[in-house]
């Protein structure tokens, strides 16, 4: 992907990535993004669930939401995604950092074809809880009418990734200070049944074996 003035990584430029496969991998490592846009002349930023399919990011929500209306009208946004992989503990406070995978996407919103509406919403369920889309009932016409689905093309984007140990100054290497990385990993706890769930409803394997996308 060609870098632009908006997507070029300037600080620690060697950590920047413009290859579409790398950008896709970062986007697929998470499910929550932050979307920045201008509404009524003021900056806004909204955290929301997203889904990547091919080279589009899909968002959904209430049709009355300002972000969804902005995107449905072709409004411009910046999308940010970040997955934290660890805390980097250096021998000086200046060099303490984090290991992460991040990506930004700039683009204009697009409405999706009406005939794809229900299938995309089903795909959202499959992305959030794989397997659950086959267990739940179909969305009602009222639910479909209340939910907007938009997409943002991934054609202006970049990734920035840091990995590895701390990078300390040579003069600090012999300091009597612990240095290294505290890795982060997703941790899924045992499922908690809804208080009104009937005792006869068994825990499905796709819930028992649930793990977040990484």
mmCIF file of C-alpha atoms in Angstrom:
data_model
loop_
_atom_site.group_PDB
_atom_site.id
_atom_site.type_symbol
_atom_site.label_atom_id
_atom_site.label_comp_id
_atom_site.label_asym_id
_atom_site.label_seq_id
_atom_site.Cartn_x
_atom_site.Cartn_y
_atom_site.Cartn_z
ATOM 1 C CA UNK A 1 0.000 0.000 0.000
ATOM 2 C CA UNK A 2 1.354 3.438 -0.901
ATOM 3 C CA UNK A 3 2.082 5.574 2.145
ATOM 4 C CA UNK A 4 0.559 9.049 2.282
ATOM 5 C CA UNK A 5 1.227 12.183 4.301
ATOM 6 C CA UNK A 6 -1.458 11.008 6.712
ATOM 7 C CA UNK A 7 -0.288 7.417 7.087
ATOM 8 C CA UNK A 8 3.488 7.906 7.080
ATOM 9 C CA UNK A 9 5.072 6.858 10.378
ATOM 10 C CA UNK A 10 7.529 9.584 11.348
ATOM 11 C CA UNK A 11 8.609 8.743 14.896
ATOM 12 C CA UNK A 12 10.502 5.422 14.952
ATOM 13 C CA UNK A 13 9.828 5.113 11.242
ATOM 14 C CA UNK A 14 11.343 1.616 11.088
ATOM 15 C CA UNK A 15 8.320 0.374 13.027
ATOM 16 C CA UNK A 16 5.986 1.508 10.275
ATOM 17 C CA UNK A 17 4.440 -1.026 7.908
ATOM 18 C CA UNK A 18 2.545 -0.328 4.697
ATOM 19 C CA UNK A 19 2.120 -3.876 3.417
ATOM 20 C CA UNK A 20 -1.581 -4.702 3.177
ATOM 21 C CA UNK A 21 -1.090 -8.198 4.611
ATOM 22 C CA UNK A 22 0.561 -6.748 7.716
ATOM 23 C CA UNK A 23 -2.191 -4.159 8.080
ATOM 24 C CA UNK A 24 -4.857 -6.857 7.765
ATOM 25 C CA UNK A 25 -3.103 -8.956 10.419
ATOM 26 C CA UNK A 26 -3.110 -6.055 12.877
ATOM 27 C CA UNK A 27 -6.758 -5.287 12.186
ATOM 28 C CA UNK A 28 -7.643 -8.956 12.678
ATOM 29 C CA UNK A 29 -5.897 -9.016 16.075
ATOM 30 C CA UNK A 30 -8.647 -6.975 17.694
ATOM 31 C CA UNK A 31 -12.390 -6.351 17.661
ATOM 32 C CA UNK A 32 -12.631 -2.828 19.111
ATOM 33 C CA UNK A 33 -11.578 0.300 17.258
ATOM 34 C CA UNK A 34 -11.767 4.028 17.982
ATOM 35 C CA UNK A 35 -13.254 6.170 15.228
ATOM 36 C CA UNK A 36 -12.449 9.891 15.105
ATOM 37 C CA UNK A 37 -14.592 12.319 13.125
ATOM 38 C CA UNK A 38 -15.908 15.874 13.113
ATOM 39 C CA UNK A 39 -19.549 16.480 14.061
ATOM 40 C CA UNK A 40 -21.105 19.952 14.290
ATOM 41 C CA UNK A 41 -17.618 21.441 14.014
ATOM 42 C CA UNK A 42 -16.296 19.545 17.028
ATOM 43 C CA UNK A 43 -13.970 16.524 17.255
ATOM 44 C CA UNK A 44 -15.504 13.247 18.399
ATOM 45 C CA UNK A 45 -14.017 9.820 19.008
ATOM 46 C CA UNK A 46 -16.134 6.712 19.501
ATOM 47 C CA UNK A 47 -15.062 3.202 20.575
ATOM 48 C CA UNK A 48 -16.990 0.557 18.681
ATOM 49 C CA UNK A 49 -16.997 -3.033 17.485
ATOM 50 C CA UNK A 50 -15.677 -3.585 13.974
ATOM 51 C CA UNK A 51 -15.220 -6.401 11.521
ATOM 52 C CA UNK A 52 -12.837 -6.710 8.580
ATOM 53 C CA UNK A 53 -13.964 -8.428 5.412
ATOM 54 C CA UNK A 54 -11.557 -8.303 2.478
ATOM 55 C CA UNK A 55 -10.346 -4.705 2.322
ATOM 56 C CA UNK A 56 -13.232 -3.067 4.155
ATOM 57 C CA UNK A 57 -13.898 -2.292 7.796
ATOM 58 C CA UNK A 58 -17.550 -2.765 8.725
ATOM 59 C CA UNK A 59 -19.283 -0.910 11.560
ATOM 60 C CA UNK A 60 -22.852 -1.181 12.768
ATOM 61 C CA UNK A 61 -25.106 0.483 15.290
ATOM 62 C CA UNK A 62 -28.265 2.454 15.887
ATOM 63 C CA UNK A 63 -29.370 4.413 12.835
ATOM 64 C CA UNK A 64 -29.721 7.531 15.001
ATOM 65 C CA UNK A 65 -26.087 7.453 16.156
ATOM 66 C CA UNK A 66 -24.085 10.462 14.974
ATOM 67 C CA UNK A 67 -21.144 8.319 13.845
ATOM 68 C CA UNK A 68 -23.305 5.994 11.763
ATOM 69 C CA UNK A 69 -25.127 8.919 10.169
ATOM 70 C CA UNK A 70 -21.794 10.603 9.424
ATOM 71 C CA UNK A 71 -20.436 7.488 7.726
ATOM 72 C CA UNK A 72 -23.658 6.715 5.863
ATOM 73 C CA UNK A 73 -23.458 10.202 4.360
ATOM 74 C CA UNK A 74 -19.916 9.526 3.117
ATOM 75 C CA UNK A 75 -18.198 11.367 5.957
ATOM 76 C CA UNK A 76 -14.442 11.163 6.504
ATOM 77 C CA UNK A 77 -13.020 9.341 9.538
ATOM 78 C CA UNK A 78 -9.794 8.079 11.052
ATOM 79 C CA UNK A 79 -9.941 4.601 12.597
ATOM 80 C CA UNK A 80 -7.401 3.476 15.201
ATOM 81 C CA UNK A 81 -6.787 -0.090 16.399
ATOM 82 C CA UNK A 82 -4.215 -1.186 18.974
ATOM 83 C CA UNK A 83 -3.416 -4.517 20.614
ATOM 84 C CA UNK A 84 -1.137 -4.398 23.647
ATOM 85 C CA UNK A 85 1.401 -7.232 23.798
ATOM 86 C CA UNK A 86 3.477 -6.262 26.821
ATOM 87 C CA UNK A 87 5.112 -3.654 29.018
ATOM 88 C CA UNK A 88 8.763 -2.976 28.235
ATOM 89 C CA UNK A 89 10.690 -2.339 31.459
ATOM 90 C CA UNK A 90 13.941 -0.499 30.807
ATOM 91 C CA UNK A 91 16.796 0.498 33.080
ATOM 92 C CA UNK A 92 15.729 4.132 32.781
ATOM 93 C CA UNK A 93 12.280 5.641 32.872
ATOM 94 C CA UNK A 94 12.977 7.342 29.556
ATOM 95 C CA UNK A 95 13.238 4.022 27.709
ATOM 96 C CA UNK A 96 10.312 2.218 29.362
ATOM 97 C CA UNK A 97 7.767 1.462 26.682
ATOM 98 C CA UNK A 98 5.179 -1.023 25.458
ATOM 99 C CA UNK A 99 5.088 -3.749 22.838
ATOM 100 C CA UNK A 100 2.078 -3.296 20.609
ATOM 101 C CA UNK A 101 0.516 -3.784 17.198
ATOM 102 C CA UNK A 102 -1.393 -0.778 15.922
ATOM 103 C CA UNK A 103 -3.011 0.398 12.716
ATOM 104 C CA UNK A 104 -4.764 3.494 11.432
ATOM 105 C CA UNK A 105 -7.177 3.691 8.525
ATOM 106 C CA UNK A 106 -8.370 6.898 6.868
ATOM 107 C CA UNK A 107 -11.409 6.867 4.638
ATOM 108 C CA UNK A 108 -14.923 7.890 3.737
ATOM 109 C CA UNK A 109 -17.908 5.865 4.883
ATOM 110 C CA UNK A 110 -20.048 3.904 2.457
ATOM 111 C CA UNK A 111 -23.500 2.379 2.750
ATOM 112 C CA UNK A 112 -23.596 -1.329 2.008
ATOM 113 C CA UNK A 113 -26.007 -2.788 -0.550
ATOM 114 C CA UNK A 114 -29.399 -3.386 1.128
ATOM 115 C CA UNK A 115 -29.379 -7.028 0.054
ATOM 116 C CA UNK A 116 -26.187 -7.572 2.112
ATOM 117 C CA UNK A 117 -27.555 -6.024 5.309
ATOM 118 C CA UNK A 118 -28.736 -9.162 7.096
ATOM 119 C CA UNK A 119 -25.730 -11.260 6.048
ATOM 120 C CA UNK A 120 -23.271 -8.652 7.326
ATOM 121 C CA UNK A 121 -25.045 -8.428 10.685
ATOM 122 C CA UNK A 122 -24.920 -12.223 10.938
ATOM 123 C CA UNK A 123 -21.194 -12.051 10.186
ATOM 124 C CA UNK A 124 -20.794 -9.585 13.069
ATOM 125 C CA UNK A 125 -22.268 -12.177 15.433
ATOM 126 C CA UNK A 126 -19.948 -14.833 13.989
ATOM 127 C CA UNK A 127 -16.972 -12.526 14.504
ATOM 128 C CA UNK A 128 -17.876 -11.708 18.102
ATOM 129 C CA UNK A 129 -18.915 -15.241 19.149
ATOM 130 C CA UNK A 130 -17.977 -17.796 16.468
ATOM 131 C CA UNK A 131 -20.679 -20.436 16.210
ATOM 132 C CA UNK A 132 -23.409 -18.392 17.888
ATOM 133 C CA UNK A 133 -24.747 -17.177 14.549
ATOM 134 C CA UNK A 134 -26.116 -20.667 13.909
ATOM 135 C CA UNK A 135 -27.911 -20.796 17.273
ATOM 136 C CA UNK A 136 -29.704 -17.447 17.450
ATOM 137 C CA UNK A 137 -32.951 -16.609 15.684
ATOM 138 C CA UNK A 138 -32.954 -14.421 12.586
ATOM 139 C CA UNK A 139 -33.130 -10.681 13.082
ATOM 140 C CA UNK A 140 -36.647 -9.287 12.847
ATOM 141 C CA UNK A 141 -37.558 -6.673 10.221
ATOM 142 C CA UNK A 142 -37.790 -4.120 13.038
ATOM 143 C CA UNK A 143 -34.283 -4.971 14.276
ATOM 144 C CA UNK A 144 -32.875 -4.745 10.761
ATOM 145 C CA UNK A 145 -34.587 -1.400 10.199
ATOM 146 C CA UNK A 146 -33.157 -0.005 13.449
ATOM 147 C CA UNK A 147 -29.575 -1.029 12.682
ATOM 148 C CA UNK A 148 -27.288 0.797 10.281
ATOM 149 C CA UNK A 149 -24.359 -0.978 8.631
ATOM 150 C CA UNK A 150 -21.578 0.977 6.942
ATOM 151 C CA UNK A 151 -18.101 0.224 5.694
ATOM 152 C CA UNK A 152 -14.804 2.032 5.226
ATOM 153 C CA UNK A 153 -12.429 0.980 2.441
ATOM 154 C CA UNK A 154 -8.930 0.051 3.571
ATOM 155 C CA UNK A 155 -7.011 1.926 0.896
ATOM 156 C CA UNK A 156 -5.201 4.537 3.013
ATOM 157 C CA UNK A 157 -3.695 2.862 6.049
ATOM 158 C CA UNK A 158 -0.535 1.942 7.894
ATOM 159 C CA UNK A 159 0.563 -0.196 10.815
ATOM 160 C CA UNK A 160 3.082 0.482 13.551
ATOM 161 C CA UNK A 161 4.523 -2.372 15.583
ATOM 162 C CA UNK A 162 6.961 -2.598 18.470
ATOM 163 C CA UNK A 163 8.267 -5.910 19.749
ATOM 164 C CA UNK A 164 11.272 -7.155 21.642
ATOM 165 C CA UNK A 165 13.281 -6.165 24.720
ATOM 166 C CA UNK A 166 14.077 -2.697 26.049
ATOM 167 C CA UNK A 167 16.574 -0.567 24.169
ATOM 168 C CA UNK A 168 18.716 0.908 26.913
ATOM 169 C CA UNK A 169 21.544 3.396 26.701
ATOM 170 C CA UNK A 170 24.955 1.746 26.739
ATOM 171 C CA UNK A 171 25.848 3.531 29.983
ATOM 172 C CA UNK A 172 22.829 1.970 31.726
ATOM 173 C CA UNK A 173 23.427 -1.682 30.795
ATOM 174 C CA UNK A 174 25.402 -2.466 33.969
ATOM 175 C CA UNK A 175 22.924 -0.735 36.291
ATOM 176 C CA UNK A 176 21.549 -2.882 39.108
ATOM 177 C CA UNK A 177 18.005 -2.477 37.761
ATOM 178 C CA UNK A 178 15.755 -5.226 36.414
ATOM 179 C CA UNK A 179 14.997 -4.909 32.706
ATOM 180 C CA UNK A 180 12.875 -6.972 30.369
ATOM 181 C CA UNK A 181 9.325 -7.429 29.141
ATOM 182 C CA UNK A 182 6.109 -8.216 30.995
ATOM 183 C CA UNK A 183 4.099 -10.013 28.277
ATOM 184 C CA UNK A 184 0.367 -9.508 27.967
ATOM 185 C CA UNK A 185 -1.997 -12.198 26.695
ATOM 186 C CA UNK A 186 -5.796 -12.469 26.495
ATOM 187 C CA UNK A 187 -7.343 -14.175 29.490
ATOM 188 C CA UNK A 188 -10.860 -15.585 29.195
ATOM 189 C CA UNK A 189 -12.697 -16.485 32.393
ATOM 190 C CA UNK A 190 -15.384 -19.131 32.817
ATOM 191 C CA UNK A 191 -18.709 -18.256 31.140
ATOM 192 C CA UNK A 192 -21.424 -16.896 33.445
ATOM 193 C CA UNK A 193 -24.952 -17.954 32.529
ATOM 194 C CA UNK A 194 -27.733 -15.378 32.415
ATOM 195 C CA UNK A 195 -29.750 -15.451 35.659
ATOM 196 C CA UNK A 196 -32.915 -16.319 33.735
ATOM 197 C CA UNK A 197 -31.323 -19.115 31.663
ATOM 198 C CA UNK A 198 -33.233 -22.388 31.957
ATOM 199 C CA UNK A 199 -31.348 -25.252 33.588
ATOM 200 C CA UNK A 200 -32.101 -27.391 30.542
ATOM 201 C CA UNK A 201 -29.997 -25.209 28.216
ATOM 202 C CA UNK A 202 -26.574 -26.813 27.872
ATOM 203 C CA UNK A 203 -23.352 -24.864 27.549
ATOM 204 C CA UNK A 204 -22.374 -25.163 23.866
ATOM 205 C CA UNK A 205 -18.856 -26.096 22.868
ATOM 206 C CA UNK A 206 -18.344 -22.791 21.055
ATOM 207 C CA UNK A 207 -18.868 -20.980 24.380
ATOM 208 C CA UNK A 208 -16.862 -23.485 26.426
ATOM 209 C CA UNK A 209 -13.929 -23.161 24.012
ATOM 210 C CA UNK A 210 -14.292 -19.429 23.381
ATOM 211 C CA UNK A 211 -11.119 -17.433 22.886
ATOM 212 C CA UNK A 212 -10.633 -13.891 21.603
ATOM 213 C CA UNK A 213 -9.233 -13.254 18.157
ATOM 214 C CA UNK A 214 -5.485 -12.625 18.198
#
